XYZ file of C-alpha atoms in Angstrom:
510
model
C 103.152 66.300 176.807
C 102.844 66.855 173.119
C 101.374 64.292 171.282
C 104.437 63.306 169.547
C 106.511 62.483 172.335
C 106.419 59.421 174.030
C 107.228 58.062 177.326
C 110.640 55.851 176.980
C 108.934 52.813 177.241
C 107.292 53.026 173.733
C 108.409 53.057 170.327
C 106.874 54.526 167.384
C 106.195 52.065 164.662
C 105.298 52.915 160.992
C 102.843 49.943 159.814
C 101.586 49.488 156.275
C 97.517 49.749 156.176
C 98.049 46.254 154.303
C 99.863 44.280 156.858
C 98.121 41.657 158.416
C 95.551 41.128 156.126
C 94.932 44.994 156.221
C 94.675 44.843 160.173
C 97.730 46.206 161.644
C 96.325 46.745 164.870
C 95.729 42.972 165.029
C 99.673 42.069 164.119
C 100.726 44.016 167.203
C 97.928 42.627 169.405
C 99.448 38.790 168.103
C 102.636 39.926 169.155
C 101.122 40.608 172.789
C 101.901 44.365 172.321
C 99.692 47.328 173.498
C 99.202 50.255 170.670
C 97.916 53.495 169.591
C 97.833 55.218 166.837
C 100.113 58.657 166.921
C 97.677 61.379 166.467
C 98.106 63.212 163.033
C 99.819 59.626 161.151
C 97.665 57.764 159.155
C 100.015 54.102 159.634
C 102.199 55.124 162.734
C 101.687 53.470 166.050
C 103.158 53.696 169.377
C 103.991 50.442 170.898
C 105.126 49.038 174.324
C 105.449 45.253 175.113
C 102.739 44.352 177.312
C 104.538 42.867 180.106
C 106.119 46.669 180.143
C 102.663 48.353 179.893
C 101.569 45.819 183.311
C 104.512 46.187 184.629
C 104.759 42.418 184.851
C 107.672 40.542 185.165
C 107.956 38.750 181.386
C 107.383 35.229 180.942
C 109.142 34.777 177.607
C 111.492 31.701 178.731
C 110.215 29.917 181.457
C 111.451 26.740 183.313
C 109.403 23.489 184.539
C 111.302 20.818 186.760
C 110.276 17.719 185.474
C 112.302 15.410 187.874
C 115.562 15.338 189.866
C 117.370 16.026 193.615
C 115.730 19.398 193.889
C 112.422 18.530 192.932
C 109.186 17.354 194.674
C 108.058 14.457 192.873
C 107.967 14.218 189.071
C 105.843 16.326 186.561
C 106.410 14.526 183.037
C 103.205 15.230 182.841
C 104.164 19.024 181.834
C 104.983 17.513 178.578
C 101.212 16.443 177.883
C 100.001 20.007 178.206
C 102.623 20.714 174.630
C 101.674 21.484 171.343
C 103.639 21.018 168.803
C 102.835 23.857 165.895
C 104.127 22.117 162.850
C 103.928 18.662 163.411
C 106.240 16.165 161.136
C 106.365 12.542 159.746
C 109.823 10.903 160.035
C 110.940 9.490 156.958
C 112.256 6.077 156.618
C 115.870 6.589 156.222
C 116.082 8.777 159.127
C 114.242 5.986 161.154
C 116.748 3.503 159.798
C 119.554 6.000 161.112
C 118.420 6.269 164.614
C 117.743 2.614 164.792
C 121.439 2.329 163.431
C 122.367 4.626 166.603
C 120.428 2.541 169.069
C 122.187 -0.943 167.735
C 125.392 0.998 167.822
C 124.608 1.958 171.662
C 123.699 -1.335 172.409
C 126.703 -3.209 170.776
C 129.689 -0.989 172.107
C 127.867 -0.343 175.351
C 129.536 3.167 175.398
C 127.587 6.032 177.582
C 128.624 8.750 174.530
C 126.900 6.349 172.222
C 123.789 5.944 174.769
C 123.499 9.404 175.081
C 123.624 10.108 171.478
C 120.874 7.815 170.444
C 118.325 9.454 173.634
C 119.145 12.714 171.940
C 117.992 11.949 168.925
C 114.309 9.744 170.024
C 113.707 12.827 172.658
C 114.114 14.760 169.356
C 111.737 12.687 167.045
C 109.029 11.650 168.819
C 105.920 12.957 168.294
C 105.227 15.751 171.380
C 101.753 13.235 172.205
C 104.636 10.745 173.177
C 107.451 12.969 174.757
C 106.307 12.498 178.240
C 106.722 8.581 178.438
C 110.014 8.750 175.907
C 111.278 11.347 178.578
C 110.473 9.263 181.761
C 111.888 5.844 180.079
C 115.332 8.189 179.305
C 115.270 9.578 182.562
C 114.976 5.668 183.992
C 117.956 4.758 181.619
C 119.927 7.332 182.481
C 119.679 7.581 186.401
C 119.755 3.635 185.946
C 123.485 3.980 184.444
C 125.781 1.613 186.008
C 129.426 1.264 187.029
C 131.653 -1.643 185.187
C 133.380 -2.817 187.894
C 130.172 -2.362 190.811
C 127.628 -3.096 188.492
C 125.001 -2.296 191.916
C 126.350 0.998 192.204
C 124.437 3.690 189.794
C 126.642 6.784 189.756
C 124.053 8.931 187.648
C 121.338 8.290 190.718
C 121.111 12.382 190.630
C 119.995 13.080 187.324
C 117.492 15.067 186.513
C 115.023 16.614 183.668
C 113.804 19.896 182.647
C 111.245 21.609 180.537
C 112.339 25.544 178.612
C 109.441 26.398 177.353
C 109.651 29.681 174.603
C 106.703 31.669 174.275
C 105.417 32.182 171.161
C 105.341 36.262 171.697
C 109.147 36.044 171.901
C 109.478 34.797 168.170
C 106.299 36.775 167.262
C 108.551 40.326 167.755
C 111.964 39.246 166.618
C 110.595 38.123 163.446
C 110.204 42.481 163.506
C 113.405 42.848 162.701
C 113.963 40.840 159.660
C 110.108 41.869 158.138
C 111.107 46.275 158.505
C 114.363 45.207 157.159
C 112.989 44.317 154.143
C 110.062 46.936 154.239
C 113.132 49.232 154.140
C 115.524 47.970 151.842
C 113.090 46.806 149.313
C 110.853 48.768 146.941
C 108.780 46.269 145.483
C 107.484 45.260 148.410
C 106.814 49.248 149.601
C 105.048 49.668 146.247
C 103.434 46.595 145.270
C 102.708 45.199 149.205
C 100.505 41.896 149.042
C 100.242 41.213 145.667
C 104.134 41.677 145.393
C 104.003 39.421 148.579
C 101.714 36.781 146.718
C 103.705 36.932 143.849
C 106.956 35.547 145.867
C 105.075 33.082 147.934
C 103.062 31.395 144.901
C 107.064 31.013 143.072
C 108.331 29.687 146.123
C 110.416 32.468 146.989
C 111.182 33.034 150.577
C 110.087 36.334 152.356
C 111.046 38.275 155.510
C 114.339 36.047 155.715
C 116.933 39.000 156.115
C 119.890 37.629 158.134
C 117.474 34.828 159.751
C 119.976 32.221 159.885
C 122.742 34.366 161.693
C 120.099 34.824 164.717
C 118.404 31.055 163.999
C 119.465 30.144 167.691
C 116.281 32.242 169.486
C 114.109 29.972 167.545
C 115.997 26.138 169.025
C 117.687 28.145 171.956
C 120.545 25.786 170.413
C 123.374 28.643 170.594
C 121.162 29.631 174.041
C 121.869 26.322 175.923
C 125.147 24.916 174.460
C 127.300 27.304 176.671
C 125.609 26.022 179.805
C 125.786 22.627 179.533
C 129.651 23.110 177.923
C 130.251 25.230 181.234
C 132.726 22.983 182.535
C 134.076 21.857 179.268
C 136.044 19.081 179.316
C 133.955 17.638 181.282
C 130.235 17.499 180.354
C 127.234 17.404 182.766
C 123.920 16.953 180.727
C 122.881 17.590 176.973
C 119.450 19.313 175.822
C 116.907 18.601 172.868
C 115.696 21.607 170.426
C 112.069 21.572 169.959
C 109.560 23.816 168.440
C 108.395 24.829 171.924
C 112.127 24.944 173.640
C 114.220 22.415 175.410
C 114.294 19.387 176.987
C 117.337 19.175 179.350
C 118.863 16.235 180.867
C 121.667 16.507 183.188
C 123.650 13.602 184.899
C 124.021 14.469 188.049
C 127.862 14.882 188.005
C 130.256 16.043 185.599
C 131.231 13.034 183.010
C 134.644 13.541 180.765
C 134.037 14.901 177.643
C 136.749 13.586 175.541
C 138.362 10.288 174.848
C 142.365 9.932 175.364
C 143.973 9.488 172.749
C 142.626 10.086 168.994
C 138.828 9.225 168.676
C 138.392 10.119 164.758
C 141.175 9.944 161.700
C 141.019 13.373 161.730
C 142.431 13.478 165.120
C 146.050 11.495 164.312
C 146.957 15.507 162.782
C 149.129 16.555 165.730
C 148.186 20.150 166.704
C 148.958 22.545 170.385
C 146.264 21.505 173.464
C 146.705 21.945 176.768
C 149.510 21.007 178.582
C 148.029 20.249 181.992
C 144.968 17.583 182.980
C 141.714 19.738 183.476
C 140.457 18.615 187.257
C 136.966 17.784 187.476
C 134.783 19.765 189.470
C 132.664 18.289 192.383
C 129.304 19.576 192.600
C 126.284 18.527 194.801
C 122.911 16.983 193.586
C 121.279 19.862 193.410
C 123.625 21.917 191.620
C 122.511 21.406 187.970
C 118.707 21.995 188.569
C 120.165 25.067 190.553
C 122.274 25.821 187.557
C 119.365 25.180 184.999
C 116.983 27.694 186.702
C 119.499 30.626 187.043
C 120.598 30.146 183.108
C 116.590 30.400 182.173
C 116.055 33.165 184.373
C 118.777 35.224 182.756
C 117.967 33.760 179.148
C 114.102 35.501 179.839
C 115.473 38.711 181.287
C 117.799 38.798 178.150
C 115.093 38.354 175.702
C 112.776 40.667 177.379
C 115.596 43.333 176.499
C 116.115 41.813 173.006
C 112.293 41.918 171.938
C 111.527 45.515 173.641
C 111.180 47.595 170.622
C 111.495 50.514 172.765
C 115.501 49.498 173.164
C 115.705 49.886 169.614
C 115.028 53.355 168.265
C 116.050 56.437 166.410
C 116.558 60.159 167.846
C 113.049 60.758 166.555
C 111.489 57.765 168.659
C 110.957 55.586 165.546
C 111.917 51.498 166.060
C 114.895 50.883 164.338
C 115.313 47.784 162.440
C 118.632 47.852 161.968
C 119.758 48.353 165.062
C 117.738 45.708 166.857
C 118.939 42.902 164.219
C 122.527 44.340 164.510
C 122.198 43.762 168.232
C 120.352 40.643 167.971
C 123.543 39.025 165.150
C 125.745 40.166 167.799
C 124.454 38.718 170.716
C 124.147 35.388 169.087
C 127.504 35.475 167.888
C 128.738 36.095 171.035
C 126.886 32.551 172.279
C 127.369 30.939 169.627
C 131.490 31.858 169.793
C 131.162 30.723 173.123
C 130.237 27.015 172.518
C 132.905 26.540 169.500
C 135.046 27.564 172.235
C 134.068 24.501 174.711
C 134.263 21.865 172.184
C 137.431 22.611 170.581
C 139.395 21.583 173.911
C 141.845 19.874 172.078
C 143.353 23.021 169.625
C 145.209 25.787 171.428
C 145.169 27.887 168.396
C 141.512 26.982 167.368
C 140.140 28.457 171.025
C 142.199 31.428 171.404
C 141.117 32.411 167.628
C 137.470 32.237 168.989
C 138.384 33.722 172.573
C 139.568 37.254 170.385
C 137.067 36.853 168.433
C 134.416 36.444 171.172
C 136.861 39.572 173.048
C 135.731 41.622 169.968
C 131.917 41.054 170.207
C 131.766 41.660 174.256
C 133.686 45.398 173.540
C 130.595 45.416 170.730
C 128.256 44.635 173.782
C 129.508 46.088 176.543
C 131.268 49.004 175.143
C 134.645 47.925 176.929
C 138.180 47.559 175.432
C 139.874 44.770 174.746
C 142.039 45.744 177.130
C 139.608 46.011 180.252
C 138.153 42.890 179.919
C 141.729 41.203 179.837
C 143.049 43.119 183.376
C 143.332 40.302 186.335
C 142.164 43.721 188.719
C 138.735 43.872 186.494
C 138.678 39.955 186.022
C 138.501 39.436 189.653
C 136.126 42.039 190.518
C 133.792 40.922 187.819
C 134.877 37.059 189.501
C 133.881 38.454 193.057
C 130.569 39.916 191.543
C 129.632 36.952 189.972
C 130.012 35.199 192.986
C 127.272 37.402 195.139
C 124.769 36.974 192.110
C 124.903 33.304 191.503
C 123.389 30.748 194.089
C 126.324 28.757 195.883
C 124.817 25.575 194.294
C 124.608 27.131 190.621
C 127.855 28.230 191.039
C 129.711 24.697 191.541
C 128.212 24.403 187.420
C 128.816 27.607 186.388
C 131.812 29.482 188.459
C 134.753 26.841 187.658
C 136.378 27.871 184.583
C 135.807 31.544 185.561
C 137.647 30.732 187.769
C 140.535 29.643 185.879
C 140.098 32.555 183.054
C 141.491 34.829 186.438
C 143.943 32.179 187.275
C 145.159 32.087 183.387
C 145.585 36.142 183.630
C 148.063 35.803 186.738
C 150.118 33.097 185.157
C 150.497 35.318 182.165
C 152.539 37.412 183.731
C 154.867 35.104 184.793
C 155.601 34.988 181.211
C 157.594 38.445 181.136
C 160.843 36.808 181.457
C 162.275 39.987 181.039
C 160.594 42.304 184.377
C 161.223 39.430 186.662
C 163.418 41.452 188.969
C 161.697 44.841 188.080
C 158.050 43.623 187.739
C 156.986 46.126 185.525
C 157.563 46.244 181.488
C 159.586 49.308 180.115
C 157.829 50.619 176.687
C 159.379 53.308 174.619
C 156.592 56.659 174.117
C 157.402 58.936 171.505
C 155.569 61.817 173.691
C 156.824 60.525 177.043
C 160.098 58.998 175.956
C 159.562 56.065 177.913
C 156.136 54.465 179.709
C 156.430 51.970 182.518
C 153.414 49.399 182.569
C 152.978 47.105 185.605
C 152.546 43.144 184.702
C 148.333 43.532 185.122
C 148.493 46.121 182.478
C 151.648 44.722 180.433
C 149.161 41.368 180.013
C 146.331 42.872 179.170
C 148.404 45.136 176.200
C 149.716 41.636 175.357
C 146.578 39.954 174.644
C 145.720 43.215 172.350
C 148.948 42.580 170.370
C 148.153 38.378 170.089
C 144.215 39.659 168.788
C 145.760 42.227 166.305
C 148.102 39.447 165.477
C 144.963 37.874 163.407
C 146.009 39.998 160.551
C 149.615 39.079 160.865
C 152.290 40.031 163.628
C 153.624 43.783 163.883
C 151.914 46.770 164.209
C 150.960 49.073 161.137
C 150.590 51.768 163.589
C 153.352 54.574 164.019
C 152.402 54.892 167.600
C 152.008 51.727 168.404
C 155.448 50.001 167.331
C 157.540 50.206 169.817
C 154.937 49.471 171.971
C 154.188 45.978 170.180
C 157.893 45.111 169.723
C 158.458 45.827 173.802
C 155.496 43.241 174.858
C 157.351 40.257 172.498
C 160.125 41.017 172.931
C 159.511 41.076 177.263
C 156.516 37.668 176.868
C 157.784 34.368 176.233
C 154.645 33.622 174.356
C 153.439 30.908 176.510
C 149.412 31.589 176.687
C 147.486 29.475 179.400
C 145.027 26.881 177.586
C 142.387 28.352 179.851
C 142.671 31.980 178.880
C 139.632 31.524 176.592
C 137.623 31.394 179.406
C 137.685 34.994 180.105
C 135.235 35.311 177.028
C 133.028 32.913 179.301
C 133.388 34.613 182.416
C 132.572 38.014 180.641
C 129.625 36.214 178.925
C 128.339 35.407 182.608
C 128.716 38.602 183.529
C 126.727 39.743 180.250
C 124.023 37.277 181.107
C 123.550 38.513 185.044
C 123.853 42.388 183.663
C 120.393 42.602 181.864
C 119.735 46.192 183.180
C 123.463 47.486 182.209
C 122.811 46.216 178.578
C 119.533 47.602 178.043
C 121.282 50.650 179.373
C 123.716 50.388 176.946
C 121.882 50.031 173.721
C 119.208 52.790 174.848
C 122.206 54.940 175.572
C 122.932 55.429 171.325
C 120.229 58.055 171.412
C 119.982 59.230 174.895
């Protein structure tokens, strides 16, 4: 093949003779890729991740089992093996806060309280003492007992975990943010290091383009708050953000999430919630480690598409910057969407505001309307999918309020007071005269016309008026709390797709 075309698994990559100290070739080797120079270019490589190059299964989020139902033994001793890159010193008002938090825990002798104050020692501690902090929470936790059997110890199935992040995984996304400014910034082109010194001697920061709208790959904050919110109300373990990953703690059964009645000032403002109780989910003991591993396992396969420069490039096989941050911000929108979405069980309006907004990124993602996504035919076949992919045990976590996202489509077309007796909805065409929708389709046209709604009710579209006016005037406009869980059973879907997204984004330039 001519020496200027690559095999699909590579990307061409133009790298400034300065870089790296004036080794480029050693950047890419740090960032565990294999290269070549392109014959004829002076600074252009070809790159390909190594893992793709071995054909080797990546290791870029892995999972250790530190204790629980599922596991043989303990291994807090994983936590020894850690290094923590930038250690830090506490200072001593934030040791006067968490000591605040543990007298707090220990005076009202409330379990949120507890929990809080674990979260934030699992946090502080120096990584030479998480092992032993983690054990003695672990004890505390699984030690939890009942007010009224104070023998009985209803969190006896708890269990610990250890994410780990690779380095190599933060090594290549930081790509995206340094050829964004490579490309949008002439300094930097001109002058290169001493432009760079320059910046770094004043302070200035460097290489920071967009970094805090993708800062969740580097906590896997936005990563892990949609699993452990995955049966929101009701909340079955919390997680720590290190510099290395995660420390995750579950329960061993679902505990509420809320309080009843108003917990803060701010909640005596009377806004819509749900009108019916949310039923908790029963799982077995070794559902949440089951649930743990299958999250990880898709988080890695994810990330191996995210950080595979060869996803990202132009017609001409050159990596594209902007495409792989555009992809990246959208991807952790669509998380991060997802856990405003579990916490705000209390506001109607506040969730359904996030569900369209989270219905917006998937069609970004999976290159789906609106429209499909919100069919009860395509919600239950994506349901039924999910189903064979997910292990029985993982799925008592992670399948419940998918569940109820299908559930919340059929209800909705109860709602079409109107096509009781018919059960279809009669919209005027101006090229057909008149177009009959059935109720799957009428809801899912409905659900466009409540998203449009976010710039104010009524269509501004000739064709689509009568349209608009047919599906409120036929919907009573009652909207199932649990509808804004189809952006969570879509985002499970997304996360047990891996191949059909790197399809997708490779498909630009195909």
């Amino acid at each position: 093949m001519p020496s200027d075309v690559l095999p699909p698994s590579y990307a061409k990559l133009r790298v400034p003779s300065w870089m790296y100290g004036g080794n480029p070739a050693g950047l890419l080797e740090f960032s565990g890729l294999q290269y070549r120079r392109v014959s004829g270019e002076t600074d252009v490589w070809a790159v390909q991740t190594e893992e793709s190059y071995y054909r080797r299964p990546s290791r870029l989020v892995t999972l250790e089992h530190l204790i629980g139902p599922a596991v043989y033994g303990e291994h807090f001793d994983a936590l020894n093996k850690l290094i923590d890159p930038a250690p830090t010193t506490l200072s001593n008002e934030a040791i006067l806060k968490i000591n605040q938090l543990g007298k707090q825990a220990e005076e009202s002798g409330n379990i949120t309280d507890m929990i809080a104050h674990m979260q934030v020692i699992l946090m502080a501690v120096p990584v030479t003492e998480l092992a032993a902090t983690a054990r003695e929470m672990y004890s505390v936790i699984s030690g939890l007992p009942v007010k009224d059997a104070p023998m009985e110890r209803p969190l006896g199935d708890a269990s610990m975990h250890l994410v780990r992040r690779d380095s190599l995984l933060t090594h290549r996304i930081k790509f995206a943010a340094i050829w964004m400014q490579l490309e949008n910034d002439e300094r930097l082109r001109e002058q290169g290091p001493q432009f760079l010194r320059r910046q770094l001697s004043g302070e200035e920061r460097v290489f920071q383009s967009s970094s805090e709208l993708h800062s969740g790959i580097y906590i896997f904050d936005a990563y892990m708050g949609p699993l452990l919110g995955s049966l929101s109300p009701y909340v079955w373990g919390f997680y720590t953000g290190h510099t290395f990953g995660n420390i995750v703690a579950t329960y061993g059964l679902p505990l509420s999430g809320v309080r009843s009645g108003a917990a803060e000032l701010l909640q005596t403002i009377s806004i819509q919630g749900g009108t019916s109780a949310v039923p908790r989910s029963p799982v077995k003991p070794r559902s949440a480690t089951i649930a743990v591993e299958w999250w990880v396992t898709a988080m890695n396969d994810l990330f191996a598409v995210l950080s595979d420069f060869a996803n990202f490039i132009d017609k001409d096989g050159f990596y594209d910057s902007a495409r792989h941050l555009h992809t990246m911000l959208t991807v952790e929108q669509l998380f991060r969407r997802m856990v405003s979405m579990q916490v705000e069980h209390r506001d109607l309006h506040a969730r359904r505001v996030l569900l369209f907004s989270a219905l917006d990124t998937l069609q970004r993602l999976a290159r789906r309307p609106i429209e499909t996504h919100c069919s009860l035919r395509v919600a239950r076949k994506t349901l039924n999918k999910l189903r064979e992919k997910i292990p029985r045990d993982a799925a008592d976590i992670l399948i419940p309020r998918a569940v109820e996202a299908v559930e919340a489509l059929e209800q909705m077309q109860s709602g079409f007071f109107l096509s009781k007796s018919s059960g279809v909805v009669k919209v005027a065409d101006e090229k057909r005269g008149e177009r009959i929708l059935n109720l799957d389709t009428a809801v899912a046209h409905y659900i466009k016309v409540l998203r449009d709604a976010t710039h104010g009710h009524g269509s501004n579209r000739d064709g689509s008026i009568a349209k608009t006016n047919a599906l409120l005037a036929h919907h009573n406009g009652e909207v199932p709390h649990a509808l804004g869980w189809i952006a969570y059973l879509y985002l499970l879907d997304f996360l047990a797709n891996p191949e059909t997204f790197k399809s997708i984004i490779r498909s630009q330039y195909s």
